[in-house]
Amino acid sequence: MSAATSDRGAPRRQDPQPDAPVLLEAAQVGFELEGRTILQPLQLAVRAGRMVGIIGPNGSGKSTLGRILARQAAPSCGELRVRGRPARSIAARQFARMVAYLPQQIPPAVGLTVAELVALGRYPWQGVFGAPGKADRDSVRDSIAITSVGSLAQRLVDTLSGGERQRAWLAMLVAQQADVLVLDEPTSALDIRHQVEVLALLRHLCKQRGLGVVVILHDVYMAGRYCDELVALRQGRVVAVGSGEQILQPAVLKSVYDIDMDVMVHQPSGNRVVCLCR
């Protein structure tokens, strides 16, 4: 394979952690709607310090899986477990301390500044009438800093660009301090530079804080570059599971997307670049 354009700054792969604790598990979960199978039963384990990418064409069940993992939708079969416990047995506030979710369609935040939105991430820890303490204020400040939204802190969320708004919501998720982050297309409104910044941040949080991260992506190159494991869906079923090196292969991508793709390798980093065949 020929060498691709230089990709400096790409993260180096670390050794797998097969024995890391399972934080979130989908145990043979499936989903049906009005008698139609949206997601066939599948198994997925999200481990501490691991970043899992969910890829596949439109209509493959990616967002449905994300909603199930975040307990936004109940599976039609199987069971969602958090640290081995059935998710259905966990109270809502306690679940929010364990799993944080960023949907594909971000809701409006009418009248809220970025700083106020980020502070809402502390709700699972302080409740409706709980006054924020030092730990809450420190977490909000650190989350604003680590997501680089300090210059936006006093701006109204609904006046921001799509990319700025996405980063503000990501800061709220960081402030939530959950063990697992589930994000549905978090880079869809971002330019290339900010896509790299967001995914690099998620990987940093994953490795440095031992979080489990599940990210749904359309960009297979970015998925392969940043994720430890990829799960490829097609028509509601898993068709491939493995590392970026294993999944970003022409034959595997053909089985997922039903289109011929070529894969080039940047020799210094080993990163794989996917392009359509002519």
PDB file of C-alpha atoms in Angstrom:
ATOM      1  CA  MET A   1       0.000   0.000   0.000  1.00  0.00           C
ATOM      2  CA  SER A   2       1.212   3.478  -0.767  1.00  0.00           C
ATOM      3  CA  ALA A   3       1.960   6.062   1.917  1.00  0.00           C
ATOM      4  CA  ALA A   4      -0.721   8.640   2.638  1.00  0.00           C
ATOM      5  CA  THR A   5      -0.333  12.294   3.432  1.00  0.00           C
ATOM      6  CA  SER A   6       1.541  12.963   6.676  1.00  0.00           C
ATOM      7  CA  ASP A   7      -0.647  12.743   9.774  1.00  0.00           C
ATOM      8  CA  ARG A   8       1.504  14.261  12.495  1.00  0.00           C
ATOM      9  CA  GLY A   9       0.093  14.335  15.998  1.00  0.00           C
ATOM     10  CA  ALA A  10      -1.904  11.137  15.631  1.00  0.00           C
ATOM     11  CA  PRO A  11      -2.109   9.230  18.918  1.00  0.00           C
ATOM     12  CA  ARG A  12       0.142   6.242  19.343  1.00  0.00           C
ATOM     13  CA  ARG A  13      -1.652   3.024  20.110  1.00  0.00           C
ATOM     14  CA  GLN A  14      -1.278   1.683  23.621  1.00  0.00           C
ATOM     15  CA  ASP A  15      -1.352  -1.957  24.592  1.00  0.00           C
ATOM     16  CA  PRO A  16      -4.890  -3.348  24.905  1.00  0.00           C
ATOM     17  CA  GLN A  17      -6.380  -3.637  28.385  1.00  0.00           C
ATOM     18  CA  PRO A  18      -8.464  -6.802  28.165  1.00  0.00           C
ATOM     19  CA  ASP A  19      -8.601  -7.107  31.953  1.00  0.00           C
ATOM     20  CA  ALA A  20      -9.792  -3.559  32.645  1.00  0.00           C
ATOM     21  CA  PRO A  21     -13.108  -3.512  34.519  1.00  0.00           C
ATOM     22  CA  VAL A  22     -16.292  -3.466  32.465  1.00  0.00           C
ATOM     23  CA  LEU A  23     -18.116  -0.218  33.215  1.00  0.00           C
ATOM     24  CA  LEU A  24     -21.070  -0.613  30.858  1.00  0.00           C
ATOM     25  CA  GLU A  25     -22.360  -3.732  29.135  1.00  0.00           C
ATOM     26  CA  ALA A  26     -25.043  -4.405  26.571  1.00  0.00           C
ATOM     27  CA  ALA A  27     -25.876  -8.059  27.123  1.00  0.00           C
ATOM     28  CA  GLN A  28     -27.634  -9.375  24.009  1.00  0.00           C
ATOM     29  CA  VAL A  29     -29.675  -6.186  23.700  1.00  0.00           C
ATOM     30  CA  GLY A  30     -31.947  -5.714  20.723  1.00  0.00           C
ATOM     31  CA  PHE A  31     -34.643  -3.247  19.739  1.00  0.00           C
ATOM     32  CA  GLU A  32     -37.906  -3.522  17.830  1.00  0.00           C
ATOM     33  CA  LEU A  33     -40.346  -0.803  16.866  1.00  0.00           C
ATOM     34  CA  GLU A  34     -43.859  -1.533  15.635  1.00  0.00           C
ATOM     35  CA  GLY A  35     -42.879  -5.089  14.772  1.00  0.00           C
ATOM     36  CA  ARG A  36     -39.788  -4.040  12.829  1.00  0.00           C
ATOM     37  CA  THR A  37     -36.330  -5.057  14.012  1.00  0.00           C
ATOM     38  CA  ILE A  38     -34.135  -1.956  14.358  1.00  0.00           C
ATOM     39  CA  LEU A  39     -31.283  -3.609  16.224  1.00  0.00           C
ATOM     40  CA  GLN A  40     -30.617  -7.320  16.375  1.00  0.00           C
ATOM     41  CA  PRO A  41     -29.344  -8.733  19.693  1.00  0.00           C
ATOM     42  CA  LEU A  42     -25.716  -7.804  20.245  1.00  0.00           C
ATOM     43  CA  GLN A  43     -23.052  -7.940  22.914  1.00  0.00           C
ATOM     44  CA  LEU A  44     -20.907  -4.923  23.794  1.00  0.00           C
ATOM     45  CA  ALA A  45     -18.616  -4.300  26.774  1.00  0.00           C
ATOM     46  CA  VAL A  46     -17.222  -0.847  27.505  1.00  0.00           C
ATOM     47  CA  ARG A  47     -14.103  -1.088  29.664  1.00  0.00           C
ATOM     48  CA  ALA A  48     -12.332   1.522  31.742  1.00  0.00           C
ATOM     49  CA  GLY A  49      -9.724   3.416  29.753  1.00  0.00           C
ATOM     50  CA  ARG A  50     -11.072   2.227  26.409  1.00  0.00           C
ATOM     51  CA  MET A  51     -12.647   4.255  23.597  1.00  0.00           C
ATOM     52  CA  VAL A  52     -15.163   2.378  21.457  1.00  0.00           C
ATOM     53  CA  GLY A  53     -16.270   3.720  18.077  1.00  0.00           C
ATOM     54  CA  ILE A  54     -19.611   2.742  16.547  1.00  0.00           C
ATOM     55  CA  ILE A  55     -19.586   3.040  12.753  1.00  0.00           C
ATOM     56  CA  GLY A  56     -21.868   2.072   9.892  1.00  0.00           C
ATOM     57  CA  PRO A  57     -24.114   3.524   7.199  1.00  0.00           C
ATOM     58  CA  ASN A  58     -27.286   5.514   7.860  1.00  0.00           C
ATOM     59  CA  GLY A  59     -30.084   3.366   9.221  1.00  0.00           C
ATOM     60  CA  SER A  60     -27.757   0.739  10.648  1.00  0.00           C
ATOM     61  CA  GLY A  61     -28.924   1.215  14.254  1.00  0.00           C
ATOM     62  CA  LYS A  62     -26.019   3.301  15.591  1.00  0.00           C
ATOM     63  CA  SER A  63     -28.121   5.980  17.280  1.00  0.00           C
ATOM     64  CA  THR A  64     -30.539   3.375  18.612  1.00  0.00           C
ATOM     65  CA  LEU A  65     -27.633   1.565  20.248  1.00  0.00           C
ATOM     66  CA  GLY A  66     -26.405   4.863  21.699  1.00  0.00           C
ATOM     67  CA  ARG A  67     -29.816   5.601  23.215  1.00  0.00           C
ATOM     68  CA  ILE A  68     -29.990   2.133  24.743  1.00  0.00           C
ATOM     69  CA  LEU A  69     -26.507   2.510  26.265  1.00  0.00           C
ATOM     70  CA  ALA A  70     -27.581   5.853  27.762  1.00  0.00           C
ATOM     71  CA  ARG A  71     -30.889   4.400  29.005  1.00  0.00           C
ATOM     72  CA  GLN A  72     -32.814   6.757  26.764  1.00  0.00           C
ATOM     73  CA  ALA A  73     -34.529   3.753  25.181  1.00  0.00           C
ATOM     74  CA  ALA A  74     -35.356   0.420  26.754  1.00  0.00           C
ATOM     75  CA  PRO A  75     -34.131  -2.640  24.835  1.00  0.00           C
ATOM     76  CA  SER A  76     -36.763  -5.033  23.525  1.00  0.00           C
ATOM     77  CA  CYS A  77     -34.591  -7.930  24.634  1.00  0.00           C
ATOM     78  CA  GLY A  78     -31.424  -8.428  26.629  1.00  0.00           C
ATOM     79  CA  GLU A  79     -30.154  -6.281  29.471  1.00  0.00           C
ATOM     80  CA  LEU A  80     -28.093  -3.142  29.992  1.00  0.00           C
ATOM     81  CA  ARG A  81     -25.693  -3.406  32.948  1.00  0.00           C
ATOM     82  CA  VAL A  82     -23.624  -0.773  34.735  1.00  0.00           C
ATOM     83  CA  ARG A  83     -20.674  -2.218  36.658  1.00  0.00           C
ATOM     84  CA  GLY A  84     -22.486  -5.535  36.594  1.00  0.00           C
ATOM     85  CA  ARG A  85     -25.784  -4.170  37.920  1.00  0.00           C
ATOM     86  CA  PRO A  86     -28.964  -4.129  35.820  1.00  0.00           C
ATOM     87  CA  ALA A  87     -29.434  -0.541  34.682  1.00  0.00           C
ATOM     88  CA  ARG A  88     -33.167  -0.737  35.302  1.00  0.00           C
ATOM     89  CA  SER A  89     -32.476  -1.170  39.052  1.00  0.00           C
ATOM     90  CA  ILE A  90     -30.478   2.077  39.302  1.00  0.00           C
ATOM     91  CA  ALA A  91     -32.173   5.368  40.194  1.00  0.00           C
ATOM     92  CA  ALA A  92     -32.027   8.112  37.574  1.00  0.00           C
ATOM     93  CA  ARG A  93     -29.679  10.439  39.458  1.00  0.00           C
ATOM     94  CA  GLN A  94     -27.330   7.602  40.342  1.00  0.00           C
ATOM     95  CA  PHE A  95     -27.309   6.423  36.722  1.00  0.00           C
ATOM     96  CA  ALA A  96     -26.418   9.965  35.622  1.00  0.00           C
ATOM     97  CA  ARG A  97     -23.369   9.794  37.904  1.00  0.00           C
ATOM     98  CA  MET A  98     -22.273   6.716  35.998  1.00  0.00           C
ATOM     99  CA  VAL A  99     -23.262   7.409  32.381  1.00  0.00           C
ATOM    100  CA  ALA A 100     -23.380  10.757  30.563  1.00  0.00           C
ATOM    101  CA  TYR A 101     -24.991  11.144  27.131  1.00  0.00           C
ATOM    102  CA  LEU A 102     -24.695  13.659  24.313  1.00  0.00           C
ATOM    103  CA  PRO A 103     -27.410  13.076  21.679  1.00  0.00           C
ATOM    104  CA  GLN A 104     -27.028  13.785  17.986  1.00  0.00           C
ATOM    105  CA  GLN A 105     -29.680  16.502  18.135  1.00  0.00           C
ATOM    106  CA  ILE A 106     -28.617  18.852  20.923  1.00  0.00           C
ATOM    107  CA  PRO A 107     -31.609  20.393  22.738  1.00  0.00           C
ATOM    108  CA  PRO A 108     -31.978  24.176  23.070  1.00  0.00           C
ATOM    109  CA  ALA A 109     -30.658  25.914  26.176  1.00  0.00           C
ATOM    110  CA  VAL A 110     -32.872  28.978  26.209  1.00  0.00           C
ATOM    111  CA  GLY A 111     -31.577  31.795  28.391  1.00  0.00           C
ATOM    112  CA  LEU A 112     -28.549  29.884  29.668  1.00  0.00           C
ATOM    113  CA  THR A 113     -24.980  31.040  29.423  1.00  0.00           C
ATOM    114  CA  VAL A 114     -22.263  28.512  28.713  1.00  0.00           C
ATOM    115  CA  ALA A 115     -21.117  28.650  32.331  1.00  0.00           C
ATOM    116  CA  GLU A 116     -24.673  27.979  33.529  1.00  0.00           C
ATOM    117  CA  LEU A 117     -25.054  25.085  31.112  1.00  0.00           C
ATOM    118  CA  VAL A 118     -21.809  23.509  32.294  1.00  0.00           C
ATOM    119  CA  ALA A 119     -22.964  23.900  35.900  1.00  0.00           C
ATOM    120  CA  LEU A 120     -26.050  21.811  35.079  1.00  0.00           C
ATOM    121  CA  GLY A 121     -23.673  18.881  34.694  1.00  0.00           C
ATOM    122  CA  ARG A 122     -23.354  18.902  38.486  1.00  0.00           C
ATOM    123  CA  TYR A 123     -27.092  18.247  38.990  1.00  0.00           C
ATOM    124  CA  PRO A 124     -26.703  14.478  39.600  1.00  0.00           C
ATOM    125  CA  TRP A 125     -24.345  15.262  42.463  1.00  0.00           C
ATOM    126  CA  GLN A 126     -26.243  18.079  44.181  1.00  0.00           C
ATOM    127  CA  GLY A 127     -29.918  17.659  43.294  1.00  0.00           C
ATOM    128  CA  VAL A 128     -32.548  20.281  42.534  1.00  0.00           C
ATOM    129  CA  PHE A 129     -32.216  22.314  45.732  1.00  0.00           C
ATOM    130  CA  GLY A 130     -28.600  21.561  46.563  1.00  0.00           C
ATOM    131  CA  ALA A 131     -26.322  24.577  46.663  1.00  0.00           C
ATOM    132  CA  PRO A 132     -23.112  24.119  44.671  1.00  0.00           C
ATOM    133  CA  GLY A 133     -20.107  23.436  46.856  1.00  0.00           C
ATOM    134  CA  LYS A 134     -16.404  23.843  46.257  1.00  0.00           C
ATOM    135  CA  ALA A 135     -16.175  20.493  44.446  1.00  0.00           C
ATOM    136  CA  ASP A 136     -18.956  21.589  42.075  1.00  0.00           C
ATOM    137  CA  ARG A 137     -17.369  24.963  41.373  1.00  0.00           C
ATOM    138  CA  ASP A 138     -13.953  23.362  40.837  1.00  0.00           C
ATOM    139  CA  SER A 139     -15.426  20.799  38.451  1.00  0.00           C
ATOM    140  CA  VAL A 140     -17.201  23.490  36.396  1.00  0.00           C
ATOM    141  CA  ARG A 141     -14.047  25.601  36.210  1.00  0.00           C
ATOM    142  CA  ASP A 142     -11.880  22.629  35.216  1.00  0.00           C
ATOM    143  CA  SER A 143     -14.403  21.438  32.628  1.00  0.00           C
ATOM    144  CA  ILE A 144     -14.560  24.869  31.006  1.00  0.00           C
ATOM    145  CA  ALA A 145     -10.772  24.984  30.891  1.00  0.00           C
ATOM    146  CA  ILE A 146     -10.207  21.480  29.522  1.00  0.00           C
ATOM    147  CA  THR A 147     -12.760  21.978  26.730  1.00  0.00           C
ATOM    148  CA  SER A 148     -11.432  25.477  25.885  1.00  0.00           C
ATOM    149  CA  VAL A 149     -14.755  27.280  26.194  1.00  0.00           C
ATOM    150  CA  GLY A 150     -13.537  29.901  28.676  1.00  0.00           C
ATOM    151  CA  SER A 151     -13.924  32.698  26.135  1.00  0.00           C
ATOM    152  CA  LEU A 152     -17.564  31.654  25.675  1.00  0.00           C
ATOM    153  CA  ALA A 153     -18.455  31.281  29.346  1.00  0.00           C
ATOM    154  CA  GLN A 154     -20.697  34.363  29.558  1.00  0.00           C
ATOM    155  CA  ARG A 155     -22.260  33.983  26.124  1.00  0.00           C
ATOM    156  CA  LEU A 156     -25.789  32.640  25.695  1.00  0.00           C
ATOM    157  CA  VAL A 157     -25.643  29.062  24.435  1.00  0.00           C
ATOM    158  CA  ASP A 158     -28.294  29.616  21.781  1.00  0.00           C
ATOM    159  CA  THR A 159     -26.278  32.442  20.191  1.00  0.00           C
ATOM    160  CA  LEU A 160     -23.275  30.202  19.537  1.00  0.00           C
ATOM    161  CA  SER A 161     -22.308  28.556  16.271  1.00  0.00           C
ATOM    162  CA  GLY A 162     -22.993  24.847  15.918  1.00  0.00           C
ATOM    163  CA  GLY A 163     -19.415  23.927  16.723  1.00  0.00           C
ATOM    164  CA  GLU A 164     -19.225  26.239  19.745  1.00  0.00           C
ATOM    165  CA  ARG A 165     -22.499  24.876  21.058  1.00  0.00           C
ATOM    166  CA  GLN A 166     -21.221  21.315  20.675  1.00  0.00           C
ATOM    167  CA  ARG A 167     -18.142  22.142  22.731  1.00  0.00           C
ATOM    168  CA  ALA A 168     -20.267  23.796  25.428  1.00  0.00           C
ATOM    169  CA  TRP A 169     -22.371  20.656  25.813  1.00  0.00           C
ATOM    170  CA  LEU A 170     -19.240  18.536  25.898  1.00  0.00           C
ATOM    171  CA  ALA A 171     -17.989  20.714  28.773  1.00  0.00           C
ATOM    172  CA  MET A 172     -21.228  19.955  30.619  1.00  0.00           C
ATOM    173  CA  LEU A 173     -20.648  16.225  30.142  1.00  0.00           C
ATOM    174  CA  VAL A 174     -17.119  16.533  31.515  1.00  0.00           C
ATOM    175  CA  ALA A 175     -18.478  18.386  34.574  1.00  0.00           C
ATOM    176  CA  GLN A 176     -20.896  15.505  35.147  1.00  0.00           C
ATOM    177  CA  GLN A 177     -17.900  13.321  36.062  1.00  0.00           C
ATOM    178  CA  ALA A 178     -19.562  10.109  34.918  1.00  0.00           C
ATOM    179  CA  ASP A 179     -17.620   6.883  34.477  1.00  0.00           C
ATOM    180  CA  VAL A 180     -18.871   6.433  30.903  1.00  0.00           C
ATOM    181  CA  LEU A 181     -19.482   8.971  28.127  1.00  0.00           C
ATOM    182  CA  VAL A 182     -21.811   8.078  25.244  1.00  0.00           C
ATOM    183  CA  LEU A 183     -21.691  10.576  22.367  1.00  0.00           C
ATOM    184  CA  ASP A 184     -23.722  10.438  19.165  1.00  0.00           C
ATOM    185  CA  GLU A 185     -21.909  12.237  16.313  1.00  0.00           C
ATOM    186  CA  PRO A 186     -20.110  14.774  18.564  1.00  0.00           C
ATOM    187  CA  THR A 187     -18.040  16.092  15.652  1.00  0.00           C
ATOM    188  CA  SER A 188     -20.804  16.515  13.070  1.00  0.00           C
ATOM    189  CA  ALA A 189     -20.930  20.326  13.350  1.00  0.00           C
ATOM    190  CA  LEU A 190     -17.186  20.856  13.651  1.00  0.00           C
ATOM    191  CA  ASP A 191     -14.480  21.732  11.162  1.00  0.00           C
ATOM    192  CA  ILE A 192     -11.486  19.413  10.847  1.00  0.00           C
ATOM    193  CA  ARG A 193      -9.352  21.181  13.446  1.00  0.00           C
ATOM    194  CA  HIS A 194     -12.106  21.098  16.049  1.00  0.00           C
ATOM    195  CA  GLN A 195     -12.960  17.482  15.205  1.00  0.00           C
ATOM    196  CA  VAL A 196      -9.384  16.564  16.043  1.00  0.00           C
ATOM    197  CA  GLU A 197      -9.493  18.622  19.250  1.00  0.00           C
ATOM    198  CA  VAL A 198     -12.734  16.995  20.457  1.00  0.00           C
ATOM    199  CA  LEU A 199     -11.664  13.432  19.704  1.00  0.00           C
ATOM    200  CA  ALA A 200      -8.213  14.023  21.168  1.00  0.00           C
ATOM    201  CA  LEU A 201      -9.865  15.382  24.309  1.00  0.00           C
ATOM    202  CA  LEU A 202     -12.133  12.344  24.583  1.00  0.00           C
ATOM    203  CA  ARG A 203      -9.147  10.057  24.197  1.00  0.00           C
ATOM    204  CA  HIS A 204      -7.227  12.038  26.835  1.00  0.00           C
ATOM    205  CA  LEU A 205     -10.117  11.734  29.299  1.00  0.00           C
ATOM    206  CA  CYS A 206     -10.377   8.050  28.503  1.00  0.00           C
ATOM    207  CA  LYS A 207      -6.700   7.337  29.152  1.00  0.00           C
ATOM    208  CA  GLN A 208      -5.931   9.797  31.942  1.00  0.00           C
ATOM    209  CA  ARG A 209      -9.135   9.418  33.967  1.00  0.00           C
ATOM    210  CA  GLY A 210      -9.933   5.800  33.140  1.00  0.00           C
ATOM    211  CA  LEU A 211     -13.289   6.613  31.581  1.00  0.00           C
ATOM    212  CA  GLY A 212     -15.116   4.382  29.173  1.00  0.00           C
ATOM    213  CA  VAL A 213     -16.069   6.292  26.021  1.00  0.00           C
ATOM    214  CA  VAL A 214     -18.520   5.273  23.305  1.00  0.00           C
ATOM    215  CA  VAL A 215     -18.573   7.548  20.271  1.00  0.00           C
ATOM    216  CA  ILE A 216     -20.800   7.171  17.225  1.00  0.00           C
ATOM    217  CA  LEU A 217     -19.035   8.449  14.116  1.00  0.00           C
ATOM    218  CA  HIS A 218     -19.572   8.615  10.368  1.00  0.00           C
ATOM    219  CA  ASP A 219     -15.924   9.394   9.625  1.00  0.00           C
ATOM    220  CA  VAL A 220     -14.218   6.003   9.559  1.00  0.00           C
ATOM    221  CA  TYR A 221     -10.764   7.575   9.372  1.00  0.00           C
ATOM    222  CA  MET A 222     -11.303   9.537  12.588  1.00  0.00           C
ATOM    223  CA  ALA A 223     -12.843   6.466  14.212  1.00  0.00           C
ATOM    224  CA  GLY A 224      -9.847   4.332  13.324  1.00  0.00           C
ATOM    225  CA  ARG A 225      -7.415   7.033  14.378  1.00  0.00           C
ATOM    226  CA  TYR A 226      -8.751   7.636  17.880  1.00  0.00           C
ATOM    227  CA  CYS A 227     -10.700   4.560  18.994  1.00  0.00           C
ATOM    228  CA  ASP A 228      -9.270   1.445  20.600  1.00  0.00           C
ATOM    229  CA  GLU A 229     -12.063  -0.707  19.228  1.00  0.00           C
ATOM    230  CA  LEU A 230     -14.548  -0.313  16.397  1.00  0.00           C
ATOM    231  CA  VAL A 231     -17.972  -1.922  16.178  1.00  0.00           C
ATOM    232  CA  ALA A 232     -19.413  -1.844  12.666  1.00  0.00           C
ATOM    233  CA  LEU A 233     -23.178  -2.103  12.205  1.00  0.00           C
ATOM    234  CA  ARG A 234     -25.175  -2.708   9.072  1.00  0.00           C
ATOM    235  CA  GLN A 235     -28.946  -3.113   8.861  1.00  0.00           C
ATOM    236  CA  GLY A 236     -29.190  -3.457  12.615  1.00  0.00           C
ATOM    237  CA  ARG A 237     -26.589  -6.144  13.154  1.00  0.00           C
ATOM    238  CA  VAL A 238     -22.916  -6.284  14.005  1.00  0.00           C
ATOM    239  CA  VAL A 239     -20.851  -7.184  10.937  1.00  0.00           C
ATOM    240  CA  ALA A 240     -17.347  -6.531  12.272  1.00  0.00           C
ATOM    241  CA  VAL A 241     -15.577  -5.853  15.570  1.00  0.00           C
ATOM    242  CA  GLY A 242     -11.895  -5.085  16.041  1.00  0.00           C
ATOM    243  CA  SER A 243      -9.161  -2.495  16.146  1.00  0.00           C
ATOM    244  CA  GLY A 244      -8.848   0.247  13.559  1.00  0.00           C
ATOM    245  CA  GLU A 245      -6.152  -1.751  11.823  1.00  0.00           C
ATOM    246  CA  GLN A 246      -8.487  -4.753  11.590  1.00  0.00           C
ATOM    247  CA  ILE A 247     -11.610  -2.879  10.507  1.00  0.00           C
ATOM    248  CA  LEU A 248     -10.053  -0.364   8.121  1.00  0.00           C
ATOM    249  CA  GLN A 249      -9.396  -2.977   5.456  1.00  0.00           C
ATOM    250  CA  PRO A 250     -10.945  -2.807   1.968  1.00  0.00           C
ATOM    251  CA  ALA A 251     -12.793  -6.123   2.285  1.00  0.00           C
ATOM    252  CA  VAL A 252     -14.209  -5.307   5.723  1.00  0.00           C
ATOM    253  CA  LEU A 253     -15.292  -1.810   4.696  1.00  0.00           C
ATOM    254  CA  LYS A 254     -16.971  -3.269   1.619  1.00  0.00           C
ATOM    255  CA  SER A 255     -18.982  -5.606   3.880  1.00  0.00           C
ATOM    256  CA  VAL A 256     -20.056  -2.647   6.018  1.00  0.00           C
ATOM    257  CA  TYR A 257     -20.772   0.073   3.440  1.00  0.00           C
ATOM    258  CA  ASP A 258     -21.255  -1.953   0.236  1.00  0.00           C
ATOM    259  CA  ILE A 259     -18.857   0.279  -1.656  1.00  0.00           C
ATOM    260  CA  ASP A 260     -15.280  -0.200  -2.796  1.00  0.00           C
ATOM    261  CA  MET A 261     -12.757   1.709  -0.704  1.00  0.00           C
ATOM    262  CA  ASP A 262      -9.001   1.852  -0.709  1.00  0.00           C
ATOM    263  CA  VAL A 263      -6.871   2.090   2.428  1.00  0.00           C
ATOM    264  CA  MET A 264      -3.499   3.794   2.506  1.00  0.00           C
ATOM    265  CA  VAL A 265      -1.067   3.664   5.402  1.00  0.00           C
ATOM    266  CA  HIS A 266       1.016   6.585   6.601  1.00  0.00           C
ATOM    267  CA  GLN A 267       4.226   4.696   7.312  1.00  0.00           C
ATOM    268  CA  PRO A 268       5.716   6.842  10.130  1.00  0.00           C
ATOM    269  CA  SER A 269       2.559   6.691  12.284  1.00  0.00           C
ATOM    270  CA  GLY A 270       0.832   3.571  10.972  1.00  0.00           C
ATOM    271  CA  ASN A 271      -2.452   5.481  10.676  1.00  0.00           C
ATOM    272  CA  ARG A 272      -4.849   4.333   7.975  1.00  0.00           C
ATOM    273  CA  VAL A 273      -6.523   6.706   5.531  1.00  0.00           C
ATOM    274  CA  VAL A 274      -9.665   5.582   3.723  1.00  0.00           C
ATOM    275  CA  CYS A 275     -10.655   6.833   0.286  1.00  0.00           C
ATOM    276  CA  LEU A 276     -13.125   5.822  -2.399  1.00  0.00           C
ATOM    277  CA  CYS A 277     -11.754   3.786  -5.270  1.00  0.00           C
ATOM    278  CA  ARG A 278     -11.903   5.486  -8.640  1.00  0.00           C
TER     279      ARG A 278
END
